[in-house]
Coordinates of C-alpha atoms and ligand atoms in Angstrom, one line a residue:
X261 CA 0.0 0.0 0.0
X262 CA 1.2 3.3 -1.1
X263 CA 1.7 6.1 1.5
X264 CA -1.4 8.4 1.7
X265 CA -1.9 11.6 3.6
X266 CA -5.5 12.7 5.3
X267 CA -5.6 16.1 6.2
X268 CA -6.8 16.6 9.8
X269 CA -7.6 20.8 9.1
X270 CA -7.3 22.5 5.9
X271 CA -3.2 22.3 5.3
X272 CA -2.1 22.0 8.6
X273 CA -1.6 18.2 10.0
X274 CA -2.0 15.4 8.1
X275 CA -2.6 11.5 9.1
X276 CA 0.2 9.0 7.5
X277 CA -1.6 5.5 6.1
X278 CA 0.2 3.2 4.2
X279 CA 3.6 2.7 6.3
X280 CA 5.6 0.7 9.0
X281 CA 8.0 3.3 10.8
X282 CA 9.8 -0.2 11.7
X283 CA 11.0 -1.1 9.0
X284 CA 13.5 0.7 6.8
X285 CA 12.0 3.6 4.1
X286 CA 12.5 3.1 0.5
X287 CA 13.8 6.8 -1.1
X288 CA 10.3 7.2 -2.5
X289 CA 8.8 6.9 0.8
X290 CA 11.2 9.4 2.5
X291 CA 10.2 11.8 -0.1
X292 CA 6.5 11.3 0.3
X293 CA 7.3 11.9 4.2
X294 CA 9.5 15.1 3.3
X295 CA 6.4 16.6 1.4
X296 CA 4.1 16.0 3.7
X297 CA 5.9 17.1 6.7
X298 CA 6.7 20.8 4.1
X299 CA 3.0 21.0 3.3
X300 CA 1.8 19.9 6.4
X301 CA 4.3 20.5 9.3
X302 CA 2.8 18.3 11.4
X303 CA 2.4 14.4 10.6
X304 CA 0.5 11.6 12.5
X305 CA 1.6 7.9 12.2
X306 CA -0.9 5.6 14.4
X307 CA 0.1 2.0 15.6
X308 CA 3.7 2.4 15.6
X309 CA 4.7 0.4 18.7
X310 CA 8.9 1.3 18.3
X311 CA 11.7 0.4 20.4
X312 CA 14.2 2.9 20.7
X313 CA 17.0 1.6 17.8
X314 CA 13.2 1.6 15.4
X315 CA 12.9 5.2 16.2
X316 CA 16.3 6.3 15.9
X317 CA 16.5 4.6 12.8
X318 CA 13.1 6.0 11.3
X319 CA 14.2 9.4 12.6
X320 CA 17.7 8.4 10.5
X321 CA 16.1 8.7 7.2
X322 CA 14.9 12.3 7.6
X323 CA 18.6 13.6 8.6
X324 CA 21.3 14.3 11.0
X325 CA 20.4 14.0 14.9
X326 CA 20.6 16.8 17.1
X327 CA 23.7 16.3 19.3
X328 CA 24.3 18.9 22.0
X329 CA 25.8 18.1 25.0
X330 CA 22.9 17.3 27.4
X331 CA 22.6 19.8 30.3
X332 CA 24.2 17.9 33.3
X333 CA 22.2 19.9 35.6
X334 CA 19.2 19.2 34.3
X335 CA 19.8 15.6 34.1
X336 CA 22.9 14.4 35.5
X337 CA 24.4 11.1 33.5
X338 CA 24.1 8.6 36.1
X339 CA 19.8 9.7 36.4
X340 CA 19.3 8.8 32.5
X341 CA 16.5 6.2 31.9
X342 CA 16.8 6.1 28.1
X343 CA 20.4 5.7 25.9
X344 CA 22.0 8.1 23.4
X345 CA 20.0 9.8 20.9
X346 CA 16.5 9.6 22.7
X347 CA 15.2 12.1 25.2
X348 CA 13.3 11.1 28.2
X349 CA 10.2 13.3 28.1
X350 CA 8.4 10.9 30.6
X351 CA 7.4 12.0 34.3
X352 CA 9.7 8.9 35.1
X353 CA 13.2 8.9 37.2
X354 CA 16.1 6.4 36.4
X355 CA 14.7 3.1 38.4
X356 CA 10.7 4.0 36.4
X357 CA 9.3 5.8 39.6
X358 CA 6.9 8.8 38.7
X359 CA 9.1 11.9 40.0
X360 CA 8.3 13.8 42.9
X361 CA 6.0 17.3 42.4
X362 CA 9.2 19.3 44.2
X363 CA 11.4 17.5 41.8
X364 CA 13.6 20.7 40.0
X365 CA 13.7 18.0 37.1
X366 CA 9.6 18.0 37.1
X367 CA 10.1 22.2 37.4
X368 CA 12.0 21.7 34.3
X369 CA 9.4 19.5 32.4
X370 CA 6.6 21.6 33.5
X371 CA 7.7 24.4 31.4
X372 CA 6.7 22.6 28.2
X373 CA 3.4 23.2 29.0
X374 CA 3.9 26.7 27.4
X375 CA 4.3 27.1 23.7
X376 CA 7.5 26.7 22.4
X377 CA 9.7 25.4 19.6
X378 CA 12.2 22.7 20.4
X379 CA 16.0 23.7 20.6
X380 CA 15.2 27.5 20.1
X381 CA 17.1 28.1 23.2
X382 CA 20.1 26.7 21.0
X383 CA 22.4 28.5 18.4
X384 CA 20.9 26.4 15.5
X385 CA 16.9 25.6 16.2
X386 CA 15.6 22.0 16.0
X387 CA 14.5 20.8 12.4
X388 CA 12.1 17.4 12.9
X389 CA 10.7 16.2 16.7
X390 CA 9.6 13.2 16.4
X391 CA 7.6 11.7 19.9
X392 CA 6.7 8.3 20.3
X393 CA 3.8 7.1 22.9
X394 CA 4.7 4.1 24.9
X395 CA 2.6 4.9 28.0
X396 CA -0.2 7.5 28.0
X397 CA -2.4 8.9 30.8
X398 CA -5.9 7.9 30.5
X399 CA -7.0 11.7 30.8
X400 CA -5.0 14.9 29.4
X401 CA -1.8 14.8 28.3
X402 CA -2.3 15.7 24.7
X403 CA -0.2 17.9 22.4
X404 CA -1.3 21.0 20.9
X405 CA 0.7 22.6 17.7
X406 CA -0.1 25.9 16.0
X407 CA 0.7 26.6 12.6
X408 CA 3.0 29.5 11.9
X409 CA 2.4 30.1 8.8
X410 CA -1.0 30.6 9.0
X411 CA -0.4 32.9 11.6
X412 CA 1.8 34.9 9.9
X413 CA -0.1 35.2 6.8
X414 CA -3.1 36.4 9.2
X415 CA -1.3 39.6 10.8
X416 CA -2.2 42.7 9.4
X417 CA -0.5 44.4 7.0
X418 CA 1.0 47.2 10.0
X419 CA 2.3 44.1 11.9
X420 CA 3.6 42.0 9.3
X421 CA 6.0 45.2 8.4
X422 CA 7.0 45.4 12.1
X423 CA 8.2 41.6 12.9
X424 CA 10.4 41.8 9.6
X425 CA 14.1 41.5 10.4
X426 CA 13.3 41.6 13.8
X427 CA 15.8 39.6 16.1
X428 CA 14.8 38.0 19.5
X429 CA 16.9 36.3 22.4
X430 CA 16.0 32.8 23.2
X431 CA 16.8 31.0 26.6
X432 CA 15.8 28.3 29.0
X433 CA 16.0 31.5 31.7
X434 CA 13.3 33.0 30.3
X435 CA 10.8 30.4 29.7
X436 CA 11.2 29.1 32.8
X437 CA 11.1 32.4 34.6
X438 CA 7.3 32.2 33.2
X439 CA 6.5 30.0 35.8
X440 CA 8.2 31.3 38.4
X441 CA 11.4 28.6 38.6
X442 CA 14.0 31.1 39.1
X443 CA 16.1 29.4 41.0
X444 CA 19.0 28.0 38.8
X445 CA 22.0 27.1 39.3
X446 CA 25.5 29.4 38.3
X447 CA 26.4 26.5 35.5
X448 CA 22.7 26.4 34.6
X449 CA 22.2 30.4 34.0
X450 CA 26.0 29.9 31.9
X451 CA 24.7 27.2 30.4
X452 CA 21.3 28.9 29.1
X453 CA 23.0 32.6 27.4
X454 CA 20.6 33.8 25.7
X455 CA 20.8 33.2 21.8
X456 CA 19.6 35.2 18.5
X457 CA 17.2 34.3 16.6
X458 CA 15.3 35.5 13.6
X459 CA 11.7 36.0 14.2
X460 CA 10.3 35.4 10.9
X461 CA 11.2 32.4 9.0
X462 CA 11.3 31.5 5.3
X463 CA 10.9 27.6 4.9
X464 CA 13.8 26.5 2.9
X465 CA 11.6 24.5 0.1
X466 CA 8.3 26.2 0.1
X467 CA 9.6 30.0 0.6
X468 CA 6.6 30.5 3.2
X469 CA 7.4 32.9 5.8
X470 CA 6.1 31.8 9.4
X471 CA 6.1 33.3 12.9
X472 CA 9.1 32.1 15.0
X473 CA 8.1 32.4 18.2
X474 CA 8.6 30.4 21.7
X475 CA 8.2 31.2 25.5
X476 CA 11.7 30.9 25.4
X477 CA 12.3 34.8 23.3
X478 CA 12.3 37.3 26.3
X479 CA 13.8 40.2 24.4
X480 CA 14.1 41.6 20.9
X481 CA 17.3 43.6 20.0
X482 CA 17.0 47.3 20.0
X483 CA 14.4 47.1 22.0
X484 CA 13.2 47.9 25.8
X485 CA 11.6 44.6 27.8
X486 CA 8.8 45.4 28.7
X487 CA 8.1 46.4 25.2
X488 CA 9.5 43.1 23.5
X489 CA 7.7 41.1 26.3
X490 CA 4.7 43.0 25.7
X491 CA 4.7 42.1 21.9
X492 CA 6.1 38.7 22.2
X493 CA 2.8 37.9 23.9
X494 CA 0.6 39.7 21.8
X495 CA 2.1 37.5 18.8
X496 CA 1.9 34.6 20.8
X497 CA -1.7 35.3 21.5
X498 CA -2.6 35.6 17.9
X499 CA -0.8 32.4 16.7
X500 CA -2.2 30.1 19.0
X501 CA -6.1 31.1 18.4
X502 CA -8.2 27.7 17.9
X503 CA -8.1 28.1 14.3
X504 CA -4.4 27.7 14.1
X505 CA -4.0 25.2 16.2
X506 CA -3.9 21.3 15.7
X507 CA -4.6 19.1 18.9
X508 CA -3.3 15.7 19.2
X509 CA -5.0 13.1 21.7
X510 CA -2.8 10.4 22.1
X511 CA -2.9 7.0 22.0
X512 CA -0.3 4.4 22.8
X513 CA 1.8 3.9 19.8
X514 CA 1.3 7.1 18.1
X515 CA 4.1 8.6 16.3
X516 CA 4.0 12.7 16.0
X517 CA 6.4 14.4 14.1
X518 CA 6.5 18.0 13.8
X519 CA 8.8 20.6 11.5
X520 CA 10.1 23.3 14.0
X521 CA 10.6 25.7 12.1
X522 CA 7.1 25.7 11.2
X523 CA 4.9 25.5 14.3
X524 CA 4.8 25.9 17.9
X525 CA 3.5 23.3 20.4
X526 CA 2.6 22.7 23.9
X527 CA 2.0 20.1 26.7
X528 CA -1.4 19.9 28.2
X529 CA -1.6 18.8 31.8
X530 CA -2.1 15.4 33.3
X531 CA -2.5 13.5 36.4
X532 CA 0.4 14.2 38.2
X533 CA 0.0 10.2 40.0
X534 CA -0.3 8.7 36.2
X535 CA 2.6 7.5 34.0
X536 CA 3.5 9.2 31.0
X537 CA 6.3 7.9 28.8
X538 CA 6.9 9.7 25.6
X539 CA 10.3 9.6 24.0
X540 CA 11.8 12.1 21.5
X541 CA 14.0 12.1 18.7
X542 CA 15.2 15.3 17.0
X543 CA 16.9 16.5 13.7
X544 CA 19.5 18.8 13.7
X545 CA 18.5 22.2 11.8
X546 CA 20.7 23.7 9.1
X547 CA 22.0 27.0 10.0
X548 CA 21.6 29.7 12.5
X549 CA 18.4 32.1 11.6
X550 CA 20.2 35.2 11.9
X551 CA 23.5 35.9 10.0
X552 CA 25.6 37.6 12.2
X553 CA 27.2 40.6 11.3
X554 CA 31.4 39.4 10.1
Ligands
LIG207 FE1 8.8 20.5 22.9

């Protein structure tokens, strides 16, 4: 069977039939992929039950991984639960128990419940996420994406000349400032310097321009905070209305995959007492989004 690609809302998220993320893609598949994931920026695979080597090797055919050094502080070497190359996004500590509420790790977590692009925070941004549901709460817990492109073509005309060439700074501080975890660590607040990024985007094969936004961008070069803050969140507030947004309910087996450069996303809250164990894989982006002056 051929892949095939349902729509889930008009050109936003689309439903993958027709494949087995076990086994290895033929080049025509990988395409078909690619083209939905530009078109779509969000992709669904259902009944994908993947060990970690499947996933790493389904994430393979898409491009390089992400490799930055994992922040020690966050989670030290000797607490991982999962091997190289897959992140733990579970509420789970190293011998499967579900971490503690006053856990700084569960602080950490928490602060993907805001919307956010993966790896902003980083000198080049994330390309591909790809999650994978091995254990899913039985209430909440789903993951909302909101498509930046439609949001950008929707500003008005006044707005859409302000954001252009606009630089923000991206960091772990400031996202999780949000909620009020301010208490990091010297190594951590070094660790998290603020990085530049553009905040428009041009996707490298279609040419659209999207919003790049995250509740990690707490300033915008040249000009004042409370004036960048003030706009950040009026963007944000516009790019996640219910018509731009995609909502994933998950169930067990699930494969999401989303373009970063293209959306946003979020966490939605579950039962703090229930296990959830979702591992990620992510593609390294290309370049930086802002040039920086020789
Ligand atoms: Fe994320």
């Amino acid at each position: 069977m051929p892949i095939s690609i349902n729509p889930l809302r008009p050109g936003f998220a689309g439903e993958v039939a027709g494949i087995d993320c076990r086994r290895p893609l033929d080049p025509g598949e990988v395409a078909a992929i690619e083209e939905g994931m530009d078109r779509y920026a969000v992709l669904v695979f259902h009944d994908q039950p993947l060990s970690d080597a499947q996933q790493l090797a389904f994430t393979r055919h898409f491009g390089a991984l992400e490799s930055y050094p994992t922040p020690g502080h966050i989670r030290r070497p000797q607490e991982q639960r999962l091997g190289p190359g897959i992140a733990d996004f579970s509420n789970l500590d190293k011998e499967g128990k579900i971490l503690s509420a006053e856990d700084r790790l569960w602080f950490f977590k928490l602060g993907d419940r805001l919307w956010h692009s993966d790896s902003s925070f980083r000198p080049i941004p994330a390309k591909y996420s790809l999650l994978s549901g091995r254990v899913i709460p039985s209430w909440g817990a789903d993951t909302e994406f909101a498509d930046m492109r439609a949001a950008y073509d929707a500003l008005d005309p006044r707005t859409k000349a302000m954001v252009e060439g606009l630089v923000c700074e991206h960091s772990l501080i400031y996202s999780r400032a949000a909620i009020g975890f301010t208490e990091l660590t010297p190594e951590e607040v070094a660790a998290f310097k603020p990085v530049r990024q553009a905040l428009v985007r041009s996707h490298p094969v279609t040419g659209r321009k999207s919003l790049f936004l995250a509740s990690h961008a707490g300033a915008i070069l040249g000009w004042t905070v409370p004036e960048a803050r003030m706009f950040l969140h009026e963007l944000t507030e516009h790019a996640t209305q219910r018509e731009f947004v995609y909502r994933h309910q998950w169930r067990v087996g699930d494969l999401v995959m989303w373009d970063n450069r293209q959306t946003m996303h979020r966490g939605r809250r579950f039962a703090q007492g229930e296990v959830r164990d979702v591992r990620r894989t992510t593609l390294a982006g290309d370049a930086p989004t802002v040039v920086e002056a020789a």
